[in-house]
mmCIF file of C-alpha atoms in Angstrom:
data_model
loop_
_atom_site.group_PDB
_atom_site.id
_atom_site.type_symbol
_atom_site.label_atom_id
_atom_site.label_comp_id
_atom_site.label_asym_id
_atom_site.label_seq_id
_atom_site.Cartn_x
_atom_site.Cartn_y
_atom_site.Cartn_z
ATOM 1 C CA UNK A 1 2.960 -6.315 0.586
ATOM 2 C CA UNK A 2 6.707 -6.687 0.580
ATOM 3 C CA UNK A 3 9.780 -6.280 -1.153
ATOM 4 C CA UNK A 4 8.878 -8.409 -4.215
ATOM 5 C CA UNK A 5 11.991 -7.895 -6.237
ATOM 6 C CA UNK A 6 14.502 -7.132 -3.505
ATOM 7 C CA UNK A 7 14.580 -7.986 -0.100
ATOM 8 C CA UNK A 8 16.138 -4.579 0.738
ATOM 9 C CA UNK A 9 12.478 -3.087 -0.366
ATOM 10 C CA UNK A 10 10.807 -4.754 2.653
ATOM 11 C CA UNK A 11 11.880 -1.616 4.505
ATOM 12 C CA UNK A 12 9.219 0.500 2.384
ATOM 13 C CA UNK A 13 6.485 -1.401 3.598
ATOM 14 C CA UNK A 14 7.483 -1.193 7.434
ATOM 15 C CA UNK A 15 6.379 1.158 10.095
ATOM 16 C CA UNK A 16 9.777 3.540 9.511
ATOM 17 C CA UNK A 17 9.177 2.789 5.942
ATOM 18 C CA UNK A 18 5.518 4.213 6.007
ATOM 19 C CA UNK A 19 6.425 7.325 8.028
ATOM 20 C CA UNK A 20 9.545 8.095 6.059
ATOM 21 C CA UNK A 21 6.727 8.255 3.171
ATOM 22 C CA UNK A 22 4.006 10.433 4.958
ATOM 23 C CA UNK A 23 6.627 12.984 6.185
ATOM 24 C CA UNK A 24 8.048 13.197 2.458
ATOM 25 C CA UNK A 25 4.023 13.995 1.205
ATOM 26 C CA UNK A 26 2.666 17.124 0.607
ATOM 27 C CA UNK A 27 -0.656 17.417 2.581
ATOM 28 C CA UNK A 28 -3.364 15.380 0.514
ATOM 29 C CA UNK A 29 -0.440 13.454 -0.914
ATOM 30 C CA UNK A 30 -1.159 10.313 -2.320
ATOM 31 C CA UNK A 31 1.047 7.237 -1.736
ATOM 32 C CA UNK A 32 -0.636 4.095 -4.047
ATOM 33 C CA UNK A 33 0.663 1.060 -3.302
ATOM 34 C CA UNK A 34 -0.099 -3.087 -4.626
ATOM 35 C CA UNK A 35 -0.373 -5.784 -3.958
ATOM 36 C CA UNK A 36 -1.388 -9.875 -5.193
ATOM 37 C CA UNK A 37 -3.630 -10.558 -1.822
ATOM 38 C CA UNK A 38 -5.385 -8.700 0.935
ATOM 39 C CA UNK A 39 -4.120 -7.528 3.869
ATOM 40 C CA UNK A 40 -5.362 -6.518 7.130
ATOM 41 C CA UNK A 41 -2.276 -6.040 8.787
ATOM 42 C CA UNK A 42 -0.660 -3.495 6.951
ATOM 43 C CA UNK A 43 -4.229 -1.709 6.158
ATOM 44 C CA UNK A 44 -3.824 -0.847 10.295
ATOM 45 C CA UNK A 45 0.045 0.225 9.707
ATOM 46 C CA UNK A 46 -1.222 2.347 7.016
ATOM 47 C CA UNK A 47 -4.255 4.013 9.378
ATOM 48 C CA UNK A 48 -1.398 3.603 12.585
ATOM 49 C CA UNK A 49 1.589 5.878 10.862
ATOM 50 C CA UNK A 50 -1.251 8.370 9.995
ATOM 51 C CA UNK A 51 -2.654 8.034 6.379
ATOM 52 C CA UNK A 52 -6.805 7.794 5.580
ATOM 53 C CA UNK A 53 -6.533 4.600 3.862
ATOM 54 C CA UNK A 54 -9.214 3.679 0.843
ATOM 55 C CA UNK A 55 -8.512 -0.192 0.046
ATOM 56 C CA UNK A 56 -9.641 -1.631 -3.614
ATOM 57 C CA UNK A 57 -9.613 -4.671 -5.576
ATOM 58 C CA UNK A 58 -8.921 -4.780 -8.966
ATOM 59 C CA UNK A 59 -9.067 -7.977 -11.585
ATOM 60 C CA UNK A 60 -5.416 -8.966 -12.519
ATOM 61 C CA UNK A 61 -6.751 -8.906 -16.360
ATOM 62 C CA UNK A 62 -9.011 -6.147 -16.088
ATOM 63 C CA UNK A 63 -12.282 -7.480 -18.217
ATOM 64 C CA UNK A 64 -10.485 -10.461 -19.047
ATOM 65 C CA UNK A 65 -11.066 -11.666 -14.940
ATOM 66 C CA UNK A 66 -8.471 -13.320 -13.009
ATOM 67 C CA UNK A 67 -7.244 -12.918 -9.570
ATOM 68 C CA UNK A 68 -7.884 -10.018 -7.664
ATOM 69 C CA UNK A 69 -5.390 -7.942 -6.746
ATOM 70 C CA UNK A 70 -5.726 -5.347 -3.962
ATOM 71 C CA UNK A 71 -4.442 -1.313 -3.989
ATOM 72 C CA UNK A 72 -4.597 1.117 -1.275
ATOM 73 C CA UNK A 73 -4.417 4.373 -1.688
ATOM 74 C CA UNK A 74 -2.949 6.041 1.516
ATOM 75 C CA UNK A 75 -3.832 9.752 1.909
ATOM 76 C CA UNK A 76 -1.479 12.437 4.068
#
């Protein structure tokens, strides 16, 4: 992932973006974040700045099909 809209956003998805996030969530906090394609990379910098990562994939259209698109949910 990355900062679609703003290049400024890229931070959140960095390593000092991640912990600013983890240290700002409750215990069990939950930080969802999505994305159009897969990625390995920041699936480790998720597991790496300390969350239990669960990964998914999810139809763009729901029912309707289309490309998958892929959320983690990233657990303090």
């Amino acid at each position: 992932p990355d900062g679609l809209t703003r290049s400024s956003n890229d931070w959140l998805y960095s390593r000092a973006g991640l912990l600013a996030a983890h240290a700002s969530l409750k215990p069990a906090g939950v930080l969802a974040v999505w994305s159009a394609s897969p990625d390995s990379a920041f699936s480790r910098l998720l597991r790496q700045t300390g969350f239990v990562v669960k990964e998914t994939t999810v139809r763009a259209r729901g029912s309707k099909g289309g490309r998958r698109h892929t959320i983690w949910l990233a657990i303090k």
